[in-house]
Amino acid sequence: MPAPTLSPPVPPPEPQPPARAATAPNSGDGSYLAHRAVQLLGAGAMAFGATLWLPPAEAGFYFMLLSLLGAQALLDAGSSTVLLSFVARAMRHLHWAAPDRLAGSAAAVARLGDLTRLALTWAVASSALALALVLPLALLLLRLRPEGVQIDPGGQITVCTIAALALYQLGAALPQVLEGTGRVSDVARMRALLDVLAYTAAVACLLAGNGLWAPAVLWSLRGAGQLLWSLAWTRRLLGRSRPRWLRRRLACTMAPMQGRLALSWTVGFLGLQTMVPISYALLGPALTGRIGLGLFLANGVLMLATAPVSSRAPELGRLGAQRAWRLFDDLAAQALRRSLGLALAGHTLTLLGVAAAGALFAEVAERLPEPSWLAWLALSSLASTAIQAIATALRACGREPFLAATLWGAALLPPALLIGAGGWGAPGLCLAHLLLNGGLGLPWALRLRRRFRETR
């Protein structure tokens, strides 16, 4: 295994910060968790509404659209993680003197302004990539099956959904920078309120009989809302303008980490997000709807469970920059334990709920995932919770040691899914996902964490 990439040379260790540094008042644990809960409830209402109210062919197409919207991680290309790490380092010399005013050295203010400009530049570029790359792929998948061709107006729905994704990319730039400055709670509250509105409108589309338009409505409102909210912060974050050559030098400093992250996230997306398209192509839309619902439930619990560690990422970045490793390890371990506890509780309740719904309502049992193979997805999601917690902590320190693991996983997962689906249908597909995630991904992540501690 290749040695993990080391971060740039660091200054001599500084004095350990006081113990309260590990529990910053604006860490946003409660707000972040509330936002994830809103997302889980809203997405759950959409997923179950689509499963129960849409015809089987349309339900399969619906979950394929949701899978393609997962390309947001691909379009991000690691920029949010890199920005969080570099902004957190810049905040060593800055602080919020008032609710809306940054104070500190002029050099640090200017550096933060450069990071904000780079974030806006990437937002425009990633929005263009959504239209240039994801949209043609979505239209191709629509025409791959005869059932998809019969969906009217499938082409218009696909175009509007990917355009909404592009709008979301534009709106996400400044909130990411603000999270890095420590305003995690403010950003989480904004996103939670915005998602309440967006999910309400999306579920209203389902109730009105226009369920396939729901993803486009959801992501359009998210993007537009974040853009409007960001207007009030743009001037404060841009700060003083530095010479262009300094901004280029900063971009070059960030490029190695972002390059590794971009490659890692790209191959990870192409590998892990192939589950629904493979199911759509081999098993048909009806079974894809059930698999898509099962995958949504597993990923929904994962999204909620990783909130404790995601909300602490800016703080982990600051502790890593200060080389306060004892506090860093304590905070990372605490977040990991909370994430695993939430994941275990969430998956247990999900499995019990699906089993009870199938037993009590025979008319919907054939549209729900089978508890037997849903359990494989739950175990795979539990492994992903631990992997993401470890990765978040390491990446907050400006490192990306997961590239080799992601390359191997992306190379092995699609053929494993094809073999599993072709030989054993939906159970084989879900079991293959578990074997690769729990058998390869988790042990590799644990080894990377151990090597990080030995070499830092």
Short mmCIF file of C-alpha atoms in Angstrom, two decimals:
data_model
loop_
_atom_site.label_atom_id
_atom_site.label_comp_id
_atom_site.label_asym_id
_atom_site.label_seq_id
_atom_site.Cartn_x
_atom_site.Cartn_y
_atom_site.Cartn_z
CA MET A 1 0.00 0.00 0.00
CA PRO A 2 1.42 3.42 -0.84
CA ALA A 3 2.29 5.70 2.03
CA PRO A 4 -0.27 8.42 2.75
CA THR A 5 0.46 11.81 1.23
CA LEU A 6 1.91 14.16 3.81
CA SER A 7 0.72 17.72 4.20
CA PRO A 8 3.12 20.64 3.55
CA PRO A 9 5.77 21.30 6.21
CA VAL A 10 4.24 22.62 9.39
CA PRO A 11 5.66 25.05 11.97
CA PRO A 12 6.90 23.82 15.34
CA PRO A 13 4.17 22.62 17.68
CA GLU A 14 2.28 25.37 19.42
CA PRO A 15 1.04 25.24 23.03
CA GLN A 16 -1.96 23.00 23.51
CA PRO A 17 -5.21 24.99 23.48
CA PRO A 18 -7.48 24.79 26.50
CA ALA A 19 -9.81 21.82 26.77
CA ARG A 20 -12.84 23.89 25.82
CA ALA A 21 -11.41 24.19 22.27
CA ALA A 22 -12.85 20.78 21.55
CA THR A 23 -16.33 22.04 22.24
CA ALA A 24 -16.55 25.33 20.39
CA PRO A 25 -19.86 27.16 20.99
CA ASN A 26 -20.62 27.48 17.28
CA SER A 27 -19.71 23.90 16.38
CA GLY A 28 -23.35 23.44 15.40
CA ASP A 29 -23.90 19.85 16.54
CA GLY A 30 -27.60 20.42 17.29
CA SER A 31 -28.31 22.52 14.20
CA TYR A 32 -26.36 20.17 11.95
CA LEU A 33 -28.23 17.15 13.29
CA ALA A 34 -31.55 19.00 12.93
CA HIS A 35 -30.74 19.76 9.29
CA ARG A 36 -29.92 16.12 8.62
CA ALA A 37 -33.17 15.08 10.33
CA VAL A 38 -35.15 17.47 8.10
CA GLN A 39 -33.42 15.99 5.05
CA LEU A 40 -34.12 12.44 6.19
CA LEU A 41 -37.80 13.11 6.89
CA GLY A 42 -38.32 15.05 3.67
CA ALA A 43 -36.46 12.59 1.48
CA GLY A 44 -38.29 9.74 3.23
CA ALA A 45 -41.64 11.28 2.41
CA MET A 46 -40.56 11.68 -1.22
CA ALA A 47 -39.20 8.14 -1.48
CA PHE A 48 -42.24 6.47 0.04
CA GLY A 49 -44.58 8.75 -1.90
CA ALA A 50 -42.89 7.81 -5.17
CA THR A 51 -42.95 4.11 -4.25
CA LEU A 52 -46.65 4.11 -3.35
CA TRP A 53 -48.12 6.61 -5.83
CA LEU A 54 -46.07 6.29 -9.01
CA PRO A 55 -46.47 3.41 -11.47
CA PRO A 56 -43.57 0.90 -11.21
CA ALA A 57 -41.84 2.11 -14.40
CA GLU A 58 -42.03 5.75 -13.28
CA ALA A 59 -40.83 4.82 -9.76
CA GLY A 60 -37.73 3.20 -11.28
CA PHE A 61 -37.08 6.30 -13.41
CA TYR A 62 -37.61 8.49 -10.33
CA PHE A 63 -34.93 6.67 -8.32
CA MET A 64 -32.59 6.76 -11.31
CA LEU A 65 -32.95 10.57 -11.33
CA LEU A 66 -32.13 10.66 -7.61
CA SER A 67 -29.07 8.52 -8.26
CA LEU A 68 -27.89 10.94 -10.96
CA LEU A 69 -28.38 13.87 -8.57
CA GLY A 70 -25.76 12.15 -6.46
CA ALA A 71 -23.34 13.48 -9.09
CA GLN A 72 -23.23 16.56 -6.86
CA ALA A 73 -20.37 14.84 -5.05
CA LEU A 74 -18.67 14.28 -8.40
CA LEU A 75 -19.10 17.94 -9.39
CA ASP A 76 -17.78 19.07 -6.03
CA ALA A 77 -14.52 17.26 -6.91
CA GLY A 78 -13.22 17.63 -3.37
CA SER A 79 -13.43 21.43 -3.42
CA SER A 80 -15.59 21.63 -0.28
CA THR A 81 -13.16 19.52 1.74
CA VAL A 82 -10.12 21.46 0.50
CA LEU A 83 -11.83 24.79 1.19
CA LEU A 84 -12.84 23.71 4.67
CA SER A 85 -9.27 22.70 5.49
CA PHE A 86 -7.65 25.88 4.12
CA VAL A 87 -10.30 28.22 5.53
CA ALA A 88 -9.95 26.58 8.95
CA ARG A 89 -6.20 27.25 8.80
CA ALA A 90 -6.78 30.87 7.83
CA MET A 91 -9.07 31.24 10.85
CA ARG A 92 -6.09 30.66 13.15
CA HIS A 93 -5.44 34.40 12.65
CA LEU A 94 -9.10 35.54 12.44
CA HIS A 95 -12.14 35.58 14.67
CA TRP A 96 -15.72 36.79 14.56
CA ALA A 97 -15.67 40.06 16.51
CA ALA A 98 -19.41 40.51 15.93
CA PRO A 99 -22.13 38.35 14.40
CA ASP A 100 -21.28 39.68 10.96
CA ARG A 101 -17.72 41.05 11.15
CA LEU A 102 -14.37 39.26 10.85
CA ALA A 103 -11.40 40.65 12.75
CA GLY A 104 -7.74 39.75 12.55
CA SER A 105 -4.63 40.36 10.52
CA ALA A 106 -5.03 42.02 7.13
CA ALA A 107 -3.10 39.17 5.50
CA ALA A 108 -5.49 36.56 6.88
CA VAL A 109 -8.54 38.58 5.79
CA ALA A 110 -7.09 38.85 2.29
CA ARG A 111 -6.29 35.13 2.23
CA LEU A 112 -9.88 34.32 3.18
CA GLY A 113 -11.05 36.60 0.37
CA ASP A 114 -8.89 34.69 -2.10
CA LEU A 115 -10.35 31.39 -0.89
CA THR A 116 -13.85 32.80 -1.35
CA ARG A 117 -13.05 33.87 -4.93
CA LEU A 118 -11.69 30.40 -5.68
CA ALA A 119 -14.88 28.86 -4.27
CA LEU A 120 -17.03 31.03 -6.54
CA THR A 121 -14.88 30.19 -9.55
CA TRP A 122 -15.25 26.48 -8.95
CA ALA A 123 -19.01 26.85 -8.41
CA VAL A 124 -19.40 28.33 -11.89
CA ALA A 125 -17.16 25.65 -13.42
CA SER A 126 -18.95 22.76 -11.71
CA SER A 127 -22.34 24.15 -12.75
CA ALA A 128 -21.18 24.12 -16.38
CA LEU A 129 -19.90 20.55 -15.96
CA ALA A 130 -23.33 19.43 -14.77
CA LEU A 131 -24.89 20.59 -18.02
CA ALA A 132 -22.04 19.32 -20.21
CA LEU A 133 -21.50 15.86 -18.67
CA VAL A 134 -24.33 14.74 -16.38
CA LEU A 135 -27.18 15.84 -18.66
CA PRO A 136 -26.12 13.75 -21.70
CA LEU A 137 -25.64 10.70 -19.44
CA ALA A 138 -29.10 11.15 -17.95
CA LEU A 139 -30.73 11.39 -21.38
CA LEU A 140 -28.85 8.28 -22.52
CA LEU A 141 -30.08 6.25 -19.53
CA LEU A 142 -33.64 7.45 -20.18
CA ARG A 143 -33.53 5.94 -23.68
CA LEU A 144 -31.82 2.73 -22.59
CA ARG A 145 -35.04 0.93 -21.64
CA PRO A 146 -38.28 0.92 -23.64
CA GLU A 147 -40.21 1.78 -20.46
CA GLY A 148 -38.18 4.98 -20.14
CA VAL A 149 -38.94 6.09 -23.67
CA GLN A 150 -42.66 5.83 -22.93
CA ILE A 151 -42.45 8.26 -19.97
CA ASP A 152 -43.87 11.60 -21.06
CA PRO A 153 -42.37 14.16 -20.78
CA GLY A 154 -39.29 12.25 -19.62
CA GLY A 155 -36.82 14.34 -21.62
CA GLN A 156 -38.07 17.66 -20.23
CA ILE A 157 -38.08 16.30 -16.69
CA THR A 158 -34.50 15.10 -17.09
CA VAL A 159 -33.27 18.44 -18.46
CA CYS A 160 -34.95 20.44 -15.69
CA THR A 161 -33.62 18.11 -12.98
CA ILE A 162 -30.00 18.41 -14.11
CA ALA A 163 -30.43 22.19 -14.58
CA ALA A 164 -31.60 22.33 -10.96
CA LEU A 165 -28.43 20.48 -9.96
CA ALA A 166 -26.36 23.11 -11.80
CA LEU A 167 -28.22 25.88 -9.92
CA TYR A 168 -27.52 24.14 -6.62
CA GLN A 169 -23.79 24.11 -7.40
CA LEU A 170 -23.86 27.88 -7.82
CA GLY A 171 -25.61 28.41 -4.51
CA ALA A 172 -23.45 26.06 -2.42
CA ALA A 173 -20.13 27.97 -2.70
CA LEU A 174 -20.36 30.62 0.02
CA PRO A 175 -22.09 28.41 2.63
CA GLN A 176 -19.13 26.03 2.33
CA VAL A 177 -16.70 28.87 3.04
CA LEU A 178 -18.77 30.03 6.01
CA GLU A 179 -18.72 26.53 7.49
CA GLY A 180 -14.94 26.63 7.37
CA THR A 181 -14.92 29.91 9.32
CA GLY A 182 -16.82 28.21 12.15
CA ARG A 183 -20.34 29.39 11.26
CA VAL A 184 -21.52 25.77 11.09
CA SER A 185 -24.62 26.46 13.15
CA ASP A 186 -25.71 29.44 11.01
CA VAL A 187 -25.31 27.50 7.76
CA ALA A 188 -27.08 24.44 9.17
CA ARG A 189 -30.07 26.52 10.35
CA MET A 190 -30.35 28.19 6.95
CA ARG A 191 -30.24 24.85 5.14
CA ALA A 192 -32.73 23.28 7.53
CA LEU A 193 -35.31 26.05 7.01
CA LEU A 194 -34.70 26.02 3.27
CA ASP A 195 -35.13 22.25 3.10
CA VAL A 196 -38.41 22.44 5.01
CA LEU A 197 -39.72 24.69 2.23
CA ALA A 198 -38.14 22.70 -0.60
CA TYR A 199 -39.30 19.28 0.59
CA THR A 200 -42.81 20.60 1.25
CA ALA A 201 -43.00 21.81 -2.34
CA ALA A 202 -41.58 18.52 -3.67
CA VAL A 203 -44.05 16.39 -1.72
CA ALA A 204 -46.83 18.69 -2.95
CA CYS A 205 -45.79 17.75 -6.50
CA LEU A 206 -46.22 14.08 -5.63
CA LEU A 207 -49.64 14.69 -4.10
CA ALA A 208 -50.70 16.70 -7.17
CA GLY A 209 -49.83 13.83 -9.51
CA ASN A 210 -46.59 15.37 -10.84
CA GLY A 211 -44.20 13.21 -8.84
CA LEU A 212 -41.46 13.00 -11.48
CA TRP A 213 -41.02 16.78 -11.26
CA ALA A 214 -40.37 16.61 -7.50
CA PRO A 215 -36.53 16.26 -7.70
CA ALA A 216 -36.28 19.27 -10.03
CA VAL A 217 -38.46 21.38 -7.72
CA LEU A 218 -36.47 20.32 -4.66
CA TRP A 219 -33.02 21.11 -6.05
CA SER A 220 -34.15 24.33 -7.74
CA LEU A 221 -35.45 25.74 -4.46
CA ARG A 222 -32.32 24.64 -2.64
CA GLY A 223 -30.05 26.33 -5.16
CA ALA A 224 -32.05 29.55 -5.45
CA GLY A 225 -32.46 29.84 -1.68
CA GLN A 226 -28.74 29.44 -0.97
CA LEU A 227 -27.90 31.99 -3.66
CA LEU A 228 -30.22 34.58 -2.10
CA TRP A 229 -28.93 33.89 1.41
CA SER A 230 -25.32 34.17 0.24
CA LEU A 231 -25.79 37.70 -1.09
CA ALA A 232 -25.63 39.14 2.43
CA TRP A 233 -22.27 37.45 3.09
CA THR A 234 -20.48 38.00 -0.22
CA ARG A 235 -18.99 41.37 0.62
CA ARG A 236 -17.87 40.33 4.09
CA LEU A 237 -16.07 37.22 2.86
CA LEU A 238 -14.43 38.62 -0.27
CA GLY A 239 -12.39 41.09 1.78
CA ARG A 240 -9.50 42.95 0.25
CA SER A 241 -8.32 41.97 -3.19
CA ARG A 242 -4.75 40.69 -3.43
CA PRO A 243 -2.61 40.53 -6.58
CA ARG A 244 -3.71 37.83 -8.99
CA TRP A 245 -0.37 36.05 -8.77
CA LEU A 246 -0.93 35.46 -5.04
CA ARG A 247 -4.32 33.93 -5.77
CA ARG A 248 -2.75 31.70 -8.41
CA ARG A 249 -0.08 30.61 -5.94
CA LEU A 250 -2.77 29.76 -3.38
CA ALA A 251 -4.64 27.73 -6.00
CA CYS A 252 -1.42 25.86 -6.81
CA THR A 253 -0.95 25.10 -3.11
CA MET A 254 -4.46 23.64 -2.93
CA ALA A 255 -4.21 21.78 -6.23
CA PRO A 256 -2.37 18.60 -5.06
CA MET A 257 -4.93 17.82 -2.36
CA GLN A 258 -7.89 18.72 -4.57
CA GLY A 259 -6.46 16.67 -7.42
CA ARG A 260 -6.29 13.58 -5.24
CA LEU A 261 -9.75 14.28 -3.82
CA ALA A 262 -11.23 14.89 -7.27
CA LEU A 263 -9.87 11.62 -8.60
CA SER A 264 -10.90 9.78 -5.45
CA TRP A 265 -14.44 11.19 -5.47
CA THR A 266 -14.84 10.69 -9.21
CA VAL A 267 -13.95 7.02 -9.20
CA GLY A 268 -15.89 6.58 -5.96
CA PHE A 269 -19.00 8.06 -7.54
CA LEU A 270 -18.63 6.03 -10.73
CA GLY A 271 -18.21 2.91 -8.63
CA LEU A 272 -20.74 3.32 -5.84
CA GLN A 273 -23.44 5.17 -7.78
CA THR A 274 -23.63 2.44 -10.41
CA MET A 275 -25.87 0.30 -8.24
CA VAL A 276 -29.18 1.81 -9.37
CA PRO A 277 -28.27 2.10 -13.09
CA ILE A 278 -27.04 -1.55 -13.08
CA SER A 279 -30.28 -2.62 -11.43
CA TYR A 280 -32.28 -0.53 -13.93
CA ALA A 281 -30.50 -2.17 -16.88
CA LEU A 282 -30.49 -5.79 -15.62
CA LEU A 283 -33.49 -6.14 -13.32
CA GLY A 284 -35.97 -3.63 -14.80
CA PRO A 285 -37.68 -0.52 -13.42
CA ALA A 286 -40.08 -2.26 -11.02
CA LEU A 287 -37.38 -4.02 -9.00
CA THR A 288 -35.14 -0.95 -9.32
CA GLY A 289 -37.80 1.04 -7.48
CA ARG A 290 -37.61 -1.38 -4.54
CA ILE A 291 -33.81 -1.43 -4.58
CA GLY A 292 -33.74 2.35 -4.90
CA LEU A 293 -35.97 2.70 -1.86
CA GLY A 294 -33.75 0.32 0.11
CA LEU A 295 -30.63 2.20 -0.92
CA PHE A 296 -32.30 5.48 0.01
CA LEU A 297 -33.16 4.17 3.48
CA ALA A 298 -29.58 2.98 4.04
CA ASN A 299 -28.09 6.23 2.77
CA GLY A 300 -30.60 8.28 4.75
CA VAL A 301 -29.46 6.71 8.00
CA LEU A 302 -25.84 7.22 6.86
CA MET A 303 -26.51 10.91 6.21
CA LEU A 304 -28.01 11.36 9.68
CA ALA A 305 -25.35 9.28 11.42
CA THR A 306 -22.40 11.19 9.98
CA ALA A 307 -23.72 14.56 11.21
CA PRO A 308 -21.69 14.48 14.48
CA VAL A 309 -18.38 14.14 12.66
CA SER A 310 -19.26 16.42 9.72
CA SER A 311 -20.24 19.26 12.06
CA ARG A 312 -16.86 18.96 13.79
CA ALA A 313 -14.76 19.07 10.62
CA PRO A 314 -13.82 22.80 10.89
CA GLU A 315 -12.82 22.29 14.53
CA LEU A 316 -10.78 19.20 13.63
CA GLY A 317 -9.05 21.26 10.94
CA ARG A 318 -8.09 23.97 13.43
CA LEU A 319 -6.81 21.46 15.98
CA GLY A 320 -4.79 19.71 13.28
CA ALA A 321 -3.27 23.03 12.16
CA GLN A 322 -2.31 23.72 15.80
CA ARG A 323 -0.92 20.18 16.10
CA ALA A 324 -3.07 19.68 19.20
CA TRP A 325 -3.18 15.95 18.59
CA ARG A 326 -4.52 14.88 21.99
CA LEU A 327 -7.58 17.09 21.63
CA PHE A 328 -7.85 16.11 17.96
CA ASP A 329 -7.91 12.38 18.77
CA ASP A 330 -10.42 12.84 21.60
CA LEU A 331 -12.78 14.86 19.41
CA ALA A 332 -12.48 12.46 16.45
CA ALA A 333 -13.11 9.42 18.65
CA GLN A 334 -16.11 11.07 20.31
CA ALA A 335 -17.63 11.94 16.93
CA LEU A 336 -17.00 8.40 15.64
CA ARG A 337 -18.76 6.82 18.63
CA ARG A 338 -21.77 9.11 18.25
CA SER A 339 -21.99 8.39 14.54
CA LEU A 340 -21.88 4.62 15.00
CA GLY A 341 -24.50 4.79 17.75
CA LEU A 342 -26.86 6.81 15.57
CA ALA A 343 -26.27 4.47 12.63
CA LEU A 344 -27.00 1.32 14.64
CA ALA A 345 -30.19 2.78 16.11
CA GLY A 346 -31.35 4.13 12.75
CA HIS A 347 -30.84 0.90 10.84
CA THR A 348 -32.55 -1.15 13.55
CA LEU A 349 -35.64 1.08 13.44
CA THR A 350 -35.63 1.07 9.63
CA LEU A 351 -35.54 -2.73 9.37
CA LEU A 352 -38.29 -3.10 11.97
CA GLY A 353 -40.42 -0.48 10.21
CA VAL A 354 -40.11 -2.06 6.76
CA ALA A 355 -40.88 -5.53 8.13
CA ALA A 356 -43.93 -4.24 10.01
CA ALA A 357 -45.22 -2.28 7.00
CA GLY A 358 -44.90 -5.32 4.75
CA ALA A 359 -46.75 -7.53 7.25
CA LEU A 360 -49.56 -5.06 7.97
CA PHE A 361 -50.19 -3.72 4.46
CA ALA A 362 -50.14 -6.53 1.94
CA GLU A 363 -51.04 -4.19 -0.92
CA VAL A 364 -47.73 -2.30 -0.59
CA ALA A 365 -45.49 -5.21 0.39
CA GLU A 366 -44.52 -5.84 -3.23
CA ARG A 367 -43.20 -2.27 -3.53
CA LEU A 368 -41.05 -2.36 -0.39
CA PRO A 369 -37.52 -3.77 -0.19
CA GLU A 370 -37.23 -7.26 1.25
CA PRO A 371 -35.96 -7.08 4.86
CA SER A 372 -33.59 -9.98 4.14
CA TRP A 373 -31.54 -8.07 1.55
CA LEU A 374 -32.22 -4.67 3.10
CA ALA A 375 -30.16 -5.94 6.05
CA TRP A 376 -27.13 -6.30 3.73
CA LEU A 377 -27.48 -2.65 2.74
CA ALA A 378 -27.82 -1.64 6.41
CA LEU A 379 -24.58 -3.42 7.34
CA SER A 380 -22.83 -1.85 4.35
CA SER A 381 -24.06 1.58 5.45
CA LEU A 382 -22.79 0.94 8.98
CA ALA A 383 -19.32 0.26 7.54
CA SER A 384 -19.61 3.46 5.45
CA THR A 385 -20.37 5.43 8.62
CA ALA A 386 -17.04 4.42 10.15
CA ILE A 387 -15.18 5.00 6.87
CA GLN A 388 -16.62 8.50 6.43
CA ALA A 389 -15.86 9.46 10.04
CA ILE A 390 -12.21 8.43 9.63
CA ALA A 391 -11.94 10.12 6.22
CA THR A 392 -13.43 13.40 7.51
CA ALA A 393 -10.89 13.60 10.33
CA LEU A 394 -7.90 12.90 8.07
CA ARG A 395 -9.07 15.24 5.32
CA ALA A 396 -9.63 18.05 7.82
CA CYS A 397 -5.84 17.98 8.32
CA GLY A 398 -5.19 18.60 4.63
CA ARG A 399 -4.55 14.98 3.65
CA GLU A 400 -6.18 12.64 1.18
CA PRO A 401 -4.82 9.13 1.76
CA PHE A 402 -7.94 7.36 0.47
CA LEU A 403 -7.14 7.55 -3.24
CA ALA A 404 -5.72 4.03 -3.59
CA ALA A 405 -8.59 2.51 -1.59
CA THR A 406 -11.15 4.34 -3.71
CA LEU A 407 -9.49 3.26 -6.96
CA TRP A 408 -9.55 -0.38 -5.93
CA GLY A 409 -13.14 -0.14 -4.69
CA ALA A 410 -14.34 1.59 -7.85
CA ALA A 411 -12.61 -1.01 -10.02
CA LEU A 412 -13.99 -4.00 -8.14
CA LEU A 413 -17.52 -2.88 -7.25
CA PRO A 414 -19.19 -2.65 -10.70
CA PRO A 415 -18.17 -6.18 -11.77
CA ALA A 416 -19.12 -7.48 -8.33
CA LEU A 417 -22.55 -5.85 -8.66
CA LEU A 418 -22.97 -7.26 -12.17
CA ILE A 419 -22.09 -10.76 -10.98
CA GLY A 420 -24.32 -10.46 -7.93
CA ALA A 421 -27.32 -9.11 -9.85
CA GLY A 422 -26.88 -11.53 -12.72
CA GLY A 423 -26.57 -14.58 -10.50
CA TRP A 424 -28.83 -13.86 -7.54
CA GLY A 425 -30.89 -10.78 -8.40
CA ALA A 426 -31.51 -8.13 -5.76
CA PRO A 427 -30.06 -10.15 -2.81
CA GLY A 428 -26.84 -10.76 -4.73
CA LEU A 429 -26.58 -7.10 -5.69
CA CYS A 430 -26.89 -5.95 -2.06
CA LEU A 431 -24.56 -8.64 -0.72
CA ALA A 432 -21.86 -7.65 -3.23
CA HIS A 433 -22.15 -4.06 -2.01
CA LEU A 434 -21.62 -5.21 1.60
CA LEU A 435 -18.66 -7.47 0.81
CA LEU A 436 -16.75 -4.72 -0.98
CA ASN A 437 -17.60 -1.98 1.53
CA GLY A 438 -17.14 -3.95 4.74
CA GLY A 439 -14.49 -6.39 3.55
CA LEU A 440 -12.23 -3.96 1.71
CA GLY A 441 -13.16 -0.37 2.54
CA LEU A 442 -13.39 -0.53 6.35
CA PRO A 443 -10.14 -2.46 7.03
CA TRP A 444 -8.29 -0.13 4.66
CA ALA A 445 -9.67 2.96 6.44
CA LEU A 446 -8.61 1.62 9.84
CA ARG A 447 -5.11 0.99 8.55
CA LEU A 448 -4.90 4.52 7.10
CA ARG A 449 -5.91 6.00 10.45
CA ARG A 450 -3.20 4.01 12.21
CA ARG A 451 -0.53 5.13 9.74
CA PHE A 452 -1.68 8.74 10.06
CA ARG A 453 -1.10 8.61 13.80
CA GLU A 454 2.35 7.11 13.29
CA THR A 455 3.52 9.70 10.73
CA ARG A 456 1.95 13.01 11.82
#
